Every structure is written in structure tokens, then in C-alpha cells.
mmCIF file of C-alpha atoms in Angstrom:
data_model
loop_
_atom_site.group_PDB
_atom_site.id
_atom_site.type_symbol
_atom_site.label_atom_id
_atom_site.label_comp_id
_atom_site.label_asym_id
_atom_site.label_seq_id
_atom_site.Cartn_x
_atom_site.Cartn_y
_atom_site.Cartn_z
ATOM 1 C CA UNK A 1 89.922 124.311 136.730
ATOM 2 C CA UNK A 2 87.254 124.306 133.966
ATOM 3 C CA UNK A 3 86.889 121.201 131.772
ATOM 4 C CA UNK A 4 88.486 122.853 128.938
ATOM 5 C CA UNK A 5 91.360 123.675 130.527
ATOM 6 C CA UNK A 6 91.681 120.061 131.855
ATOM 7 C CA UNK A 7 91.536 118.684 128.757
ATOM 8 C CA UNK A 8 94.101 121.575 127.588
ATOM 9 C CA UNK A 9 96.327 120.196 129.835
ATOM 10 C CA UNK A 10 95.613 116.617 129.343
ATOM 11 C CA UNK A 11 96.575 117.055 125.602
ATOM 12 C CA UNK A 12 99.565 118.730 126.657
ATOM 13 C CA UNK A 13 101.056 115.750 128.691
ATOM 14 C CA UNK A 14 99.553 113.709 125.840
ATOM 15 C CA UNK A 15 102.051 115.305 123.402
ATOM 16 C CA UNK A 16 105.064 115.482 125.902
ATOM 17 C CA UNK A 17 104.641 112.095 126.413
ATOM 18 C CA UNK A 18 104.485 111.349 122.714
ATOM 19 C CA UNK A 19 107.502 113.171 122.128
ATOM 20 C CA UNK A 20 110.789 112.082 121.284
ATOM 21 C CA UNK A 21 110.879 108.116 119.514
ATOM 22 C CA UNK A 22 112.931 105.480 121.077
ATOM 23 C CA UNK A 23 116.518 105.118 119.784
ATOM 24 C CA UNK A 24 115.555 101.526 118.594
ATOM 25 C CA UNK A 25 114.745 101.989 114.872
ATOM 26 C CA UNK A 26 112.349 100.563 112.206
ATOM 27 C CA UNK A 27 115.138 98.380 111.109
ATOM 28 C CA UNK A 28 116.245 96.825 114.019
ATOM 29 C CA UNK A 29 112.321 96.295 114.467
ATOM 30 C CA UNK A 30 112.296 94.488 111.528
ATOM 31 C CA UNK A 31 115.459 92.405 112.088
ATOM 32 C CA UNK A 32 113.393 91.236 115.539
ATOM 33 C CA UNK A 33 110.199 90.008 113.770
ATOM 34 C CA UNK A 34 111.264 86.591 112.589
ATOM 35 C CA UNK A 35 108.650 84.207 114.345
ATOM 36 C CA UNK A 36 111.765 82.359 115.522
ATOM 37 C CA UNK A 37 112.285 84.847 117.720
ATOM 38 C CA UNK A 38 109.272 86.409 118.856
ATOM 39 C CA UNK A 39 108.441 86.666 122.978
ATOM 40 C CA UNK A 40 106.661 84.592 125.163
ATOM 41 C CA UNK A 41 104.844 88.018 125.988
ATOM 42 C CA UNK A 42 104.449 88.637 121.817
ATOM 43 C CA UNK A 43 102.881 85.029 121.484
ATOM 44 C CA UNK A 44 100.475 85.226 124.507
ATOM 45 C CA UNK A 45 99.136 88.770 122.851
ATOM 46 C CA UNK A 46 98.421 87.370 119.402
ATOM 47 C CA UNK A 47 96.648 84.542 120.646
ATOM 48 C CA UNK A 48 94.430 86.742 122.531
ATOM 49 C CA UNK A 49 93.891 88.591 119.460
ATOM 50 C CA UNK A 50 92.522 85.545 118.105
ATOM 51 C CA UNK A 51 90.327 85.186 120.563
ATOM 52 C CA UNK A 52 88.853 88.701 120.014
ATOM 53 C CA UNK A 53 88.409 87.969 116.313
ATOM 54 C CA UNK A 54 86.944 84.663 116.909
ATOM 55 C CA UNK A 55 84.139 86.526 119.252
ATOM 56 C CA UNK A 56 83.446 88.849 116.138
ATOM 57 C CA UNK A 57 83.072 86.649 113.943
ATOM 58 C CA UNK A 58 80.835 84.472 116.070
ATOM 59 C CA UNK A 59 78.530 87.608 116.202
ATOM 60 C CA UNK A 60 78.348 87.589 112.459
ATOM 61 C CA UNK A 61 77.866 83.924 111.905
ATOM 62 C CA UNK A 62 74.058 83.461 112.083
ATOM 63 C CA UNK A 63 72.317 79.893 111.339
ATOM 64 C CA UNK A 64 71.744 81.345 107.676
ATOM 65 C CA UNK A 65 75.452 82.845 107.533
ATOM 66 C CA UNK A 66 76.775 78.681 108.635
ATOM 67 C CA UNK A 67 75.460 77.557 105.411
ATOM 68 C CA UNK A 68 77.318 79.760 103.061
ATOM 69 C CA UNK A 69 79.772 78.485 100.362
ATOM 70 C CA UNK A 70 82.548 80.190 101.464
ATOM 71 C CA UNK A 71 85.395 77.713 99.667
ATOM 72 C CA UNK A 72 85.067 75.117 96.527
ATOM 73 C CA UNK A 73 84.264 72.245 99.396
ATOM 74 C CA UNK A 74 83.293 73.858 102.535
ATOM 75 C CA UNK A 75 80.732 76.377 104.067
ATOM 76 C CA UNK A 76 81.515 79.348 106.561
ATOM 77 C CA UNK A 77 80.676 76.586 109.239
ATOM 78 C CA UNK A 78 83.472 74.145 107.738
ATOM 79 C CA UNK A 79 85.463 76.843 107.520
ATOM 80 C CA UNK A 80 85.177 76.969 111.482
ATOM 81 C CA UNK A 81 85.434 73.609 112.114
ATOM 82 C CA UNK A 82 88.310 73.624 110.110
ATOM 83 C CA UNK A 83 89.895 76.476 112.597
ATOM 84 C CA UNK A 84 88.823 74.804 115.450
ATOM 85 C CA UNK A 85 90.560 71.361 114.359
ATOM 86 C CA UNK A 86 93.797 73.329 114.255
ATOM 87 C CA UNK A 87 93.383 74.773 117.509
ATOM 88 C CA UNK A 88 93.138 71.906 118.932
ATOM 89 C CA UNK A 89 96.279 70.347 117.063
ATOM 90 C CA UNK A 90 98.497 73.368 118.509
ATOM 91 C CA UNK A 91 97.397 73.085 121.849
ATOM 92 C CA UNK A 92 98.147 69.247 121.432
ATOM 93 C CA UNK A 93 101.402 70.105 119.886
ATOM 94 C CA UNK A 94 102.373 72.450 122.870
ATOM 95 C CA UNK A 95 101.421 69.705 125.320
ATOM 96 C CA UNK A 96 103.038 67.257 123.925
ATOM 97 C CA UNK A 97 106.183 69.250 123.682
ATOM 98 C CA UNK A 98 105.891 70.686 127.227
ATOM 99 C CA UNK A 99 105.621 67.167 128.507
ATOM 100 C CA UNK A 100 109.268 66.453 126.212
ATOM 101 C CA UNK A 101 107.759 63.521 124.890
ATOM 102 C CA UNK A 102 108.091 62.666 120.466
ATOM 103 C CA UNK A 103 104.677 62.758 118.249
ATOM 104 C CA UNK A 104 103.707 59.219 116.894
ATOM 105 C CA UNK A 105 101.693 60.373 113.866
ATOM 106 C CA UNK A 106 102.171 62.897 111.216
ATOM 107 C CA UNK A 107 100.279 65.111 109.292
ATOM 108 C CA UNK A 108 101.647 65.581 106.117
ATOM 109 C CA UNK A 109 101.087 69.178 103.641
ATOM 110 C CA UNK A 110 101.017 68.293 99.779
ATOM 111 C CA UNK A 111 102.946 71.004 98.108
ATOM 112 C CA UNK A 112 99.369 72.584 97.026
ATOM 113 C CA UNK A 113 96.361 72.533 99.324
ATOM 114 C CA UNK A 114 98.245 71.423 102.459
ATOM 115 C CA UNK A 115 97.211 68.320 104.234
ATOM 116 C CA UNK A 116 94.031 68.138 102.664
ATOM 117 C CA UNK A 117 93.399 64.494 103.655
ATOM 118 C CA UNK A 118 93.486 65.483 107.742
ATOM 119 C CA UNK A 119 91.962 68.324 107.331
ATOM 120 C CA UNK A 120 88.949 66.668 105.692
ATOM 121 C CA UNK A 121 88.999 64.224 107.807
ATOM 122 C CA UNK A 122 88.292 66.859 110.565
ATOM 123 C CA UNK A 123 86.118 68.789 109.572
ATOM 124 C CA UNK A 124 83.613 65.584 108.746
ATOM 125 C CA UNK A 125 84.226 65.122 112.473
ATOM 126 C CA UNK A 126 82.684 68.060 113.673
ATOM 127 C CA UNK A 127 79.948 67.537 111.162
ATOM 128 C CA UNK A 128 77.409 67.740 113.813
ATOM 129 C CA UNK A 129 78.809 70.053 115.899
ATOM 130 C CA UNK A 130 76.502 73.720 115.891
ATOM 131 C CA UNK A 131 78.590 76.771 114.884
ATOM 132 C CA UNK A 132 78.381 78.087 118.858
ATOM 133 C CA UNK A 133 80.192 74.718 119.610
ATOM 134 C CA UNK A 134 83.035 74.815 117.570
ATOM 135 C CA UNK A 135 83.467 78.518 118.669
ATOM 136 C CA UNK A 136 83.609 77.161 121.937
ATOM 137 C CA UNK A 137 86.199 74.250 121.269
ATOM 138 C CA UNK A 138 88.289 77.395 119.872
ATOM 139 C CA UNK A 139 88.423 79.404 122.076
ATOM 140 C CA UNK A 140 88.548 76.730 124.638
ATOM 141 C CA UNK A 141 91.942 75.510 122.801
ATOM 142 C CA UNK A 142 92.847 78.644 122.554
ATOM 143 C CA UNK A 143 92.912 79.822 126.238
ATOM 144 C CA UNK A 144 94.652 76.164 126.733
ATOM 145 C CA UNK A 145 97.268 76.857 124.715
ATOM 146 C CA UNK A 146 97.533 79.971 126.039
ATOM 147 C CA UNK A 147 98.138 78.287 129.585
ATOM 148 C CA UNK A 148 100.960 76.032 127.887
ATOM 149 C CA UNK A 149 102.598 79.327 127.428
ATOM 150 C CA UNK A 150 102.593 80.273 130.441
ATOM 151 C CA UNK A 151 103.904 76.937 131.831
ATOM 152 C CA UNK A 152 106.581 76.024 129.293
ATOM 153 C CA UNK A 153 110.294 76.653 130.476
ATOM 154 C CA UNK A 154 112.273 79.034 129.279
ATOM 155 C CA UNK A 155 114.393 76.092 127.290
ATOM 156 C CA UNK A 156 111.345 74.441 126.157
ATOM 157 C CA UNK A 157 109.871 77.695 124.775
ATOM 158 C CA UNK A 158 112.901 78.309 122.595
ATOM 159 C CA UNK A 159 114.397 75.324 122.018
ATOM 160 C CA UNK A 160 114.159 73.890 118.207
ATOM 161 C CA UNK A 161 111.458 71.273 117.855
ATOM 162 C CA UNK A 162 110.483 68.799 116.195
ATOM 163 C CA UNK A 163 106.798 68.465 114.224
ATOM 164 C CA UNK A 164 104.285 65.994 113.040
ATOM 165 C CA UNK A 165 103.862 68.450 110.351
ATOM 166 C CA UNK A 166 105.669 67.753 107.480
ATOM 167 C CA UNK A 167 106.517 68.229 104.021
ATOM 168 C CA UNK A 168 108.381 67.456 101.033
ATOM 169 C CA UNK A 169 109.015 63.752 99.014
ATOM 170 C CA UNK A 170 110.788 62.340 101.116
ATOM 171 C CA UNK A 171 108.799 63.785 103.917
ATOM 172 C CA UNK A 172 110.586 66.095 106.021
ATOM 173 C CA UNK A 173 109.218 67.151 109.607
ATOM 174 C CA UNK A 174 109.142 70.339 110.129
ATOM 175 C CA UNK A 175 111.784 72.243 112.855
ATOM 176 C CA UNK A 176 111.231 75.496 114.819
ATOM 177 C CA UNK A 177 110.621 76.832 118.096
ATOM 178 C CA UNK A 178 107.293 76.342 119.955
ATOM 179 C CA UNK A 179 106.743 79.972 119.833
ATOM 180 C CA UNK A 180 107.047 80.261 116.176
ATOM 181 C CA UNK A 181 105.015 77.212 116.073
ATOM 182 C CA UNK A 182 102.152 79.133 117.441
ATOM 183 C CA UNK A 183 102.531 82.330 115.387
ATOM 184 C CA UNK A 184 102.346 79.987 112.531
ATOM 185 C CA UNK A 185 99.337 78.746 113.581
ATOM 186 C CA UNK A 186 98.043 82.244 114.669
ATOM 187 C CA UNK A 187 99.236 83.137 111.103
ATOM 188 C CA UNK A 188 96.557 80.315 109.255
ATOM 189 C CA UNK A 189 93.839 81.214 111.586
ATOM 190 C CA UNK A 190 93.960 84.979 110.276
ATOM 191 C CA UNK A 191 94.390 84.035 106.672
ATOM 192 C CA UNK A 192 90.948 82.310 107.059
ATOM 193 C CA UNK A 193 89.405 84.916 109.093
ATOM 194 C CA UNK A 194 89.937 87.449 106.810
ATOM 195 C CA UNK A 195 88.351 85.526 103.925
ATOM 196 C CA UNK A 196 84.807 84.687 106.475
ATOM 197 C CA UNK A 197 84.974 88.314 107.641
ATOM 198 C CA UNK A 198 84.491 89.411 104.070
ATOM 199 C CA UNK A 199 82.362 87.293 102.867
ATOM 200 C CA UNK A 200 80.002 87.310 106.049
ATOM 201 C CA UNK A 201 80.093 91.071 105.374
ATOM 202 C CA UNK A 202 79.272 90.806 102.010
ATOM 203 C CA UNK A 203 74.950 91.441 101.429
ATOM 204 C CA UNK A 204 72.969 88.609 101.177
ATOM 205 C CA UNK A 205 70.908 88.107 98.501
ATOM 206 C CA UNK B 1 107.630 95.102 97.454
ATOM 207 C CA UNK B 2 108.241 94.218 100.723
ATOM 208 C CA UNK B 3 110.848 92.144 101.790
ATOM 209 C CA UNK B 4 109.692 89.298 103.640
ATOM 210 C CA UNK B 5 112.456 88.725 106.449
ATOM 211 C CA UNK B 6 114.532 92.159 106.821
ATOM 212 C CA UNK B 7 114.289 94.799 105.886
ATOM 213 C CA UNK B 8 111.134 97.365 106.633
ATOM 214 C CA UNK B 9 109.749 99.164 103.243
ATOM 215 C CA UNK B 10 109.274 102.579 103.440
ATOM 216 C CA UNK B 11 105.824 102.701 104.404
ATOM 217 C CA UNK B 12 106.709 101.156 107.690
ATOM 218 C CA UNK B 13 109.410 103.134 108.089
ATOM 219 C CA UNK B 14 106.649 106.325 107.995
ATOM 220 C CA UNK B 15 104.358 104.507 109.909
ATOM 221 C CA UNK B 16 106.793 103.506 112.889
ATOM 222 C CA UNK B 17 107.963 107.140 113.197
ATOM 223 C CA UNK B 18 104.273 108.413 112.952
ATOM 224 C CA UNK B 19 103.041 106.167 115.599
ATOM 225 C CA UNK B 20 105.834 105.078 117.437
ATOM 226 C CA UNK B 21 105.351 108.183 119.982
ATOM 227 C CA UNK B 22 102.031 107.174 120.577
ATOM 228 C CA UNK B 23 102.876 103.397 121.136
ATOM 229 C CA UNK B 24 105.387 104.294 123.583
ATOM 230 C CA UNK B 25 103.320 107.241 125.324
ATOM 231 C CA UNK B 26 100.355 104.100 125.975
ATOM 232 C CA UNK B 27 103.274 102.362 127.833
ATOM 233 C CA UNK B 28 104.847 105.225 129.705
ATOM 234 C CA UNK B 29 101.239 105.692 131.427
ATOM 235 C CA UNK B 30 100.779 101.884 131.858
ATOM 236 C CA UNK B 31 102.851 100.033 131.998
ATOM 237 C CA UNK B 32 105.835 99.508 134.760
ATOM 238 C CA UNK B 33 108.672 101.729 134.079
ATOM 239 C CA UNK B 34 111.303 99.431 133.471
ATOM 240 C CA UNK B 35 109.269 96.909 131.339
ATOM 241 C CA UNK B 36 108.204 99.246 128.772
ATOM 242 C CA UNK B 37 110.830 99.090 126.228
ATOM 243 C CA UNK B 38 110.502 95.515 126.081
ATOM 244 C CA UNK B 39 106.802 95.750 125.328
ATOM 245 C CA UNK B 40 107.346 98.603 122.859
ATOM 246 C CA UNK B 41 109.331 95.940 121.076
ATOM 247 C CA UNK B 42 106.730 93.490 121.392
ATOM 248 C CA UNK B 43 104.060 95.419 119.895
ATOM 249 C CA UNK B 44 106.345 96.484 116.960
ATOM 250 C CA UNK B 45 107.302 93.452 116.286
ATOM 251 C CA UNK B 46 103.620 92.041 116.097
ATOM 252 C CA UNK B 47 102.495 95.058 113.612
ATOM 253 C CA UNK B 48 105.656 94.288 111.769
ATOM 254 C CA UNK B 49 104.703 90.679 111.024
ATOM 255 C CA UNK B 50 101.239 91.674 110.683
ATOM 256 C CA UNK B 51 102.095 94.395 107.989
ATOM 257 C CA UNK B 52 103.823 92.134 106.166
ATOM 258 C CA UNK B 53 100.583 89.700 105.681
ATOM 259 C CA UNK B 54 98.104 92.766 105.094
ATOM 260 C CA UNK B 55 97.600 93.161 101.034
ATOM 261 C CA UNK B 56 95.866 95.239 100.612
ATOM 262 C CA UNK B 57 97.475 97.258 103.819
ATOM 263 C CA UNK B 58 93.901 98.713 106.173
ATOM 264 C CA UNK B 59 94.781 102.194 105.405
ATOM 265 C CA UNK B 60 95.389 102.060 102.046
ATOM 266 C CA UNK B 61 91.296 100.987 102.106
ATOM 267 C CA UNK B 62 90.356 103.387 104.534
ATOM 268 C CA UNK B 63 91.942 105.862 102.654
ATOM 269 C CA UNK B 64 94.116 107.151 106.115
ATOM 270 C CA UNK B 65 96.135 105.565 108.765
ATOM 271 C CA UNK B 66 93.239 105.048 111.426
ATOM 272 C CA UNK B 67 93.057 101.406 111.020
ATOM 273 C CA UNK B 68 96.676 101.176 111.857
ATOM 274 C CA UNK B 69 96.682 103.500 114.878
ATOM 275 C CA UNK B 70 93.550 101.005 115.878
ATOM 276 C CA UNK B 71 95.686 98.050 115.283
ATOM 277 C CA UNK B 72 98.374 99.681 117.713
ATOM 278 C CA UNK B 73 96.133 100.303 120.235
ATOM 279 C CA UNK B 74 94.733 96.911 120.673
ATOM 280 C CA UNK B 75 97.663 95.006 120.067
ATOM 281 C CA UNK B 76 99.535 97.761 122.430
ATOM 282 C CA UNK B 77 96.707 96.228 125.097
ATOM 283 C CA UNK B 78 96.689 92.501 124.361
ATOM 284 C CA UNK B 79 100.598 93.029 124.631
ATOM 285 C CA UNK B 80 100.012 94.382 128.483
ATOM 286 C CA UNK B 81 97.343 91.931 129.311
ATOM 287 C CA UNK B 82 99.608 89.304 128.448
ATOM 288 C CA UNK B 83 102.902 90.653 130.157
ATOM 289 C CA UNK B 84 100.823 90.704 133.319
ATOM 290 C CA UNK B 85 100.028 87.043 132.938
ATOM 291 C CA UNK B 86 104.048 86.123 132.664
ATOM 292 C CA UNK B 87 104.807 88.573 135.607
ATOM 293 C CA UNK B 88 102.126 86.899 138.064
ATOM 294 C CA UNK B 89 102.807 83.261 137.215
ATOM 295 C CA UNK B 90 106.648 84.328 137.327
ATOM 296 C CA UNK B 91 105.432 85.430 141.249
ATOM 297 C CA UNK B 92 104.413 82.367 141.755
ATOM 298 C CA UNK B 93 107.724 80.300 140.871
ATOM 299 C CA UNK B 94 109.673 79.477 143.232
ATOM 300 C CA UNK B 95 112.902 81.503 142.567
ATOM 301 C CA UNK B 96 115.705 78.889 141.488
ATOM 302 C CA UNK B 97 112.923 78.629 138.555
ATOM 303 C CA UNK B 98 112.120 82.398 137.933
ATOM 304 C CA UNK B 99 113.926 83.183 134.708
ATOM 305 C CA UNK B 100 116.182 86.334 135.120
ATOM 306 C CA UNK B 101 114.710 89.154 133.253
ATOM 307 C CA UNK B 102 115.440 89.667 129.574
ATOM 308 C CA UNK B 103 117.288 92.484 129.515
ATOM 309 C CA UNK B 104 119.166 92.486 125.617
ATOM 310 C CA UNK B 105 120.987 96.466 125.960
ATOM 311 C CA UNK B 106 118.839 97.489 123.141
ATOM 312 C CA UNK B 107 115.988 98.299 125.501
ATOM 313 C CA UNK B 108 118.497 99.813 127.546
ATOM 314 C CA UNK B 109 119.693 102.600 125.190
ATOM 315 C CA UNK B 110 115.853 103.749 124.726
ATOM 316 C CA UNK B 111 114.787 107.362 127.444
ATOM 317 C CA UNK B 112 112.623 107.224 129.972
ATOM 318 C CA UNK B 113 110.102 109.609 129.654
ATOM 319 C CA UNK B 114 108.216 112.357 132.056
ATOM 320 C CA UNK B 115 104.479 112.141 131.743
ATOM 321 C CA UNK B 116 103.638 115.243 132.976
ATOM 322 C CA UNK B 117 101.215 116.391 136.158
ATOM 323 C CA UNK B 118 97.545 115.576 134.634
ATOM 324 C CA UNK B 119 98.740 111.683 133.372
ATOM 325 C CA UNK B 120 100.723 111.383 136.340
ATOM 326 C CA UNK B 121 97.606 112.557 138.622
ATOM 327 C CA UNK B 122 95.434 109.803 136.236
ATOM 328 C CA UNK B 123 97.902 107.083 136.956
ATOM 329 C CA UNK B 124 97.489 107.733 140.538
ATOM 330 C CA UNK B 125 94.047 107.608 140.636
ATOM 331 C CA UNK B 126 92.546 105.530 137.796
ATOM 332 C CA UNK B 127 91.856 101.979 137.269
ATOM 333 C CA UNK B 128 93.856 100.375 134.242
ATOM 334 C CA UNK B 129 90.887 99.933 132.141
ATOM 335 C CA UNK B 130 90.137 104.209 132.975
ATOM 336 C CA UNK B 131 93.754 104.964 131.655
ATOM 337 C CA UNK B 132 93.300 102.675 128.637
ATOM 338 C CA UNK B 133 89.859 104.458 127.646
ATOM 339 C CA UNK B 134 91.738 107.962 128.537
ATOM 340 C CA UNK B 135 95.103 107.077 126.773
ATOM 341 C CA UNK B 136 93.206 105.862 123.616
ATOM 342 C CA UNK B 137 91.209 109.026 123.331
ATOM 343 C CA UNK B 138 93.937 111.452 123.691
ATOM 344 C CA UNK B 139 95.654 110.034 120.915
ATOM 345 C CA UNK B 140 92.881 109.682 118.660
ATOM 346 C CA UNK B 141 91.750 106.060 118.734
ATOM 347 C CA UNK B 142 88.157 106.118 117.717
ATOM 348 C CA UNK B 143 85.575 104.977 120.451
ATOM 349 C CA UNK B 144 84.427 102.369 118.265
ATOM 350 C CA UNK B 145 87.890 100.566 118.088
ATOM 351 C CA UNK B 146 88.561 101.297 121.412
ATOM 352 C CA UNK B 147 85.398 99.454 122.709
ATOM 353 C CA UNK B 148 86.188 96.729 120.090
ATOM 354 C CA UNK B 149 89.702 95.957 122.145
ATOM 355 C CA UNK B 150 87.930 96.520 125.667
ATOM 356 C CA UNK B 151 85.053 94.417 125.049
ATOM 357 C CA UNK B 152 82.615 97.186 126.531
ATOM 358 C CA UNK B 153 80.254 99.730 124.097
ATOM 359 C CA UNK B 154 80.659 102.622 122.579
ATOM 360 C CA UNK B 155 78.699 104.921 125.133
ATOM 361 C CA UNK B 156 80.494 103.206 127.703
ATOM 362 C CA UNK B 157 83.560 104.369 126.525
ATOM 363 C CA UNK B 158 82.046 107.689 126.477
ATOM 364 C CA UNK B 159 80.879 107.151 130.207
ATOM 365 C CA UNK B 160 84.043 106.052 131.315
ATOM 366 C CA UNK B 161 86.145 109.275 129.787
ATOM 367 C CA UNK B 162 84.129 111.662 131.347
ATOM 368 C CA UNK B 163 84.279 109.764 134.693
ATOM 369 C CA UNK B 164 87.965 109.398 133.716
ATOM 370 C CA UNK B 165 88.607 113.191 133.628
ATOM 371 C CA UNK B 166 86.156 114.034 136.689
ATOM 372 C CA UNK B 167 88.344 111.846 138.661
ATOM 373 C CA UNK B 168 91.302 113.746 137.159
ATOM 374 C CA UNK B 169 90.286 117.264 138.346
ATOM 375 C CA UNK B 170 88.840 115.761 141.900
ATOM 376 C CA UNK B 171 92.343 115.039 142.304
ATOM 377 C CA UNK B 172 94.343 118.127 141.075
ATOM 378 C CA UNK B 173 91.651 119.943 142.853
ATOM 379 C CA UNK B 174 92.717 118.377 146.082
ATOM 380 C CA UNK B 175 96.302 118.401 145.529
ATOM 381 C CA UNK B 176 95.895 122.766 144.731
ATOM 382 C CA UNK B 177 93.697 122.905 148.051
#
């Protein structure tokens, strides 16, 4: 058999395989993605993802790229420590839940700007951290949480919880599973990501 | 504008019957037979979610659906990765504590499908990481997304698809002997 007709062949299994679509549709898809009700399997994949992104965008944070302005307060190395603050606080969530015990602080998000007090706060604490250390506190949190995951029960991983996040005047706490938790979390890490990746890409000048 | 908790614009609608083959092609070759309508699921469901956070969407940039298809790929592999993690600490439960498997009918109603002789022959005699770097190629993944997701280079995707498809005919080869 001659290359070409391997690969001939090869293609045509390719499209056989990729032939007819699944009888679940685009809809039902849909109906599935709430966070509320994503897999333990969906969660462990997107916070895997993260961990790829955070690698890439390690490789395009030089010592020069740290010190850009990349928000009104912070630089692209805030930015980080900022992302690595709230990988730690989701892991620390997930533990806590995992071990069923209650949280005895809370963090609270103003209706703009979200908890802009706390998140100051950390960030000033990783003030003298180097940009390869906070990568390494996130994607050490990450992989931890990651483990939690893995460990949590099946009732633990879907059950309703309660958060030290809150909201609201009164403050409310916030309620949903740990998965969803997670994604959220996932969800905030991305939103920044997106915003370093193109400004890191931008040219310098 | 899309709705933000049910239902799927249009676009996704195209994009799901455009790509879904190819998702669910990916799992037929690697993934366990009766686990790979679940995982179909899960990687919809992640693009779904993901779609609806993407403004601009990637392809409407890239001027073609490429970034999606990329997206797919990788999230089609972190989705595997991380079913293999819940299936070996599962293993190691002891069994009053193994959950029983999901199984929700849905999944159920979806075909199995044949692979055919040369994906069949790869399966048999390729590593996961060869099928990956095969799978992605025959559906038109470009090698630079493909060794983004892997965490290898470019030319060692290259290297691994020709070593890939040598393996391929060693083994047909023998098997027409």
C-alpha cells in the first residue's frame, strides 16, 4: 500500500466516522449548560484549560511585560496576583466545603467593581512576589483544586452551598453547587486573561 | 442576541451540526465505547458556555471557523484527560463508595458508530497521544493548535503523524500477509 493510498483510506474512515450527528440536539445542549449542572468530568477539563492558558501567558509575561498598566490601578503583574489570590480562595472554598465545615469570614462584592477592598488587599500581599511565583501559586491552586474534585462525594459535589461571597444590602451569601462554584471562578479567570493576552500582544513602544 | 440560559442562537445551531461529526468521530477513536456520549455532552456543553462569553466570537476575527474547530479539539482532549482521572480514582474506591455510572437515557438514544479498518488498525496499535496527533489532522486541526493542546512543537507533531501512519501500514501490511 503506497502512502497515498493510506492516507486515501485514512480520510475515508475519517469521514465515515464523522458521519451521521448524534440524536441529542443543539437545544437540548443548550438546556445542559447551566453551570449548576455541569459534570465533575466538565469542571476537571476547564480547569485544565486554565492551566494551559496560564502557561501561555507566562511565556508572554517578560520582566518588562510585569510592569505594564494593564487596568486604572494595577499592572499585568497585579493583574496575576490578582488571579492567583482567587485561586487560592476556590481551592480554599472547595476544602472547606469537602471537609462540611461553615466559612467564618466573608468577602463581600459592591454592586460595581466587586470586592474591591479584598481584592486589594491581596494583591498588596503578593507585592513582592516575582511574576514566575505567582504563576506557580496558580497553577499550584489550581492542580489542588483540581484534586478536591476528584475527592468530593457525589452529594458534596452537587449539593447547594453556601458562600463567603456575598452580595446585596443586606448582604446575601451567595448559594450554588461546588461545581458551578468553580466554573464561576474558571469564568473570572478567563475574563482577565483575555484582557492580558491582548494587551501583552499588543507592540511595545 | 444570544440568550443567556436556553436557548442556542443560530450560529450555534450551524456550528454544532458543522462540527458535531468531528467532535464525536475524536471520541469514537478514543475514547471507551460506552463513555463517549457522555463526553460528547461534556465538550458541548463547555463550547456552549464558552460561546456564550466570546464577543467578539474567534471566527468572526479569523474570518472562518478554525478557531472554533481548535477550541473543540482541545477542549475535546482536556475533556478525556479529565474523564480518565474520575475513572482511575473511581478504581480505587472501594465499591460501596463507587458512584453508579451516570447514565441519563439521553446518551442512550445517541448510535454507536463503525470506525472503519485503517482507525480501527490505529487504535490497535497507537499510543493515545499518536491517535490524538492523527485524529486532529484528519479533521483539519492545524498543527499549530494541535501542539498548543499537546504541549509538544509543531515539527513534532509533524514527526509524530508520519510515525503515526508508518505504524498504520506496518500493521495492515501484516494483517494482508
Amino acid at each position: 500500500m503506497t502512502p497515498e493510498d493510506l492516507h486515501d483510506r485514512l480520510i475515508a474512515d475519517w469521514r465515515q466516522a464523522a458521519g451521521p450527528m448524534p440524536r441529542v440536539t443543539a437545544t437540548e445542549i443548550a438546556e445542559r449548560a447551566a453551570p449548576e449542572q455541569a459534570s465533575r468530568v466538565a469542571v476537571l477539563a476547564e480547569l485544565e484549560d486554565l492551566r494551559l492558558s496560564f502557561t501561555e501567558l507566562h511565556g508572554l509575561l517578560d520582566d518588562q511585560a510585569a510592569d505594564v498598566r494593564a487596568t486604572s490601578r494595577w499592572t499585568a503583574r497585579d493583574v496575576v496576583a490578582h488571579l492567583a489570590s482567587w485561586a487560592m480562595e476556590t481551592r480554599r472554598e472547595a476544602e472547606t466545603l469537602l471537609a462540611g465545615g461553615a466559612f467564618d469570614y466573608s468577602i463581600h462584592f459592591e454592586r460595581e467593581g466587586g470586592p474591591r477592598a479584598w481584592n486589594q488587599q491581596e494583591v498588596d500581599a503578593r507585592a513582592r512576589r516575582t511574576p514566575a511565583e505567582l504563576f506557580d501559586e496558580l497553577d499550584r491552586e489550581t492542580i489542588r483544586t483540581m484534586d478536591l474534585m476528584l475527592e468530593a462525594s457525589e452529594e458534596v459535589f452537587g449539593a447547594v452551598a453556601t458562600l463567603p461571597r456575598t452580595s446585596g444590602d443586606p448582604a446575601e451569601p451567595w448559594r450554588m453547587p461546588l461545581g458551578a462554584m468553580v466554573l464561576m471562578s474558571c469564568w473570572h479567570a478567563r475574563l482577565h486573561l483575555r484582557a492580558l493576552e491582548e494587551l501583552l500582544r499588543k507592540p511595545r513602544v | 442576541m444570544r440568550d443567556a440560559r436556553g436557548a442556542p442562537d443560530r450560529e450555534f445551531e450551524r456550528l454544532f451540526a458543522e462540527y458535531g461529526p468531528s467532535v464525536r468521530a475524536w471520541l469514537a477513536v478514543r475514547a471507551p465505547a460506552g463513555d463517549a456520549d457522555d463526553l460528547f455532552q461534556d465538550v458541548w456543553t463547555i463550547f456552549c458556555r464558552r460561546w456564550r462569553e466570546w464577543t467578539p466570537h474567534p471566527q468572526a476575527e479569523a474570518g472562518d471557523d478554525r478557531p472554533v474547530l481548535s477550541f473543540l479539539y482541545r477542549t475535546c482532549h482536556l475533556v478525556l484527560l479529565a474523564h480518565r482521572r474520575v475513572r482511575s480514582r473511581r478504581a480505587m474506591l472501594p465499591l460501596e463508595e463507587s458512584p453508579e455510572p451516570a447514565s441519563d437515557g439521553l446518551a442512550e438514544r445517541t448510535r454507536q458508530i463503525q470506525i472503519g479498518e485503517c482507525l480501527s488498525a490505529a487504535r490497535a496499535c497507537c499510543s493515545d497521544e499518536d491517535l490524538a496527533v492523527l485524529t486532529a489532522k484528519l479533521s483539519g486541526v492545524p498543527a499549530r493548535d494541535i501542539a498548543r493542546t499537546l504541549r509538544i512543537t509543531e515539527s513534532a507533531v509533524d514527526h509524530r503523524y508520519r510515525a503515526t501512519v508508518g505504524r498504520i501500514r506496518d500493521r495492515l501490511s501484516g494483517a494482508s500477509a
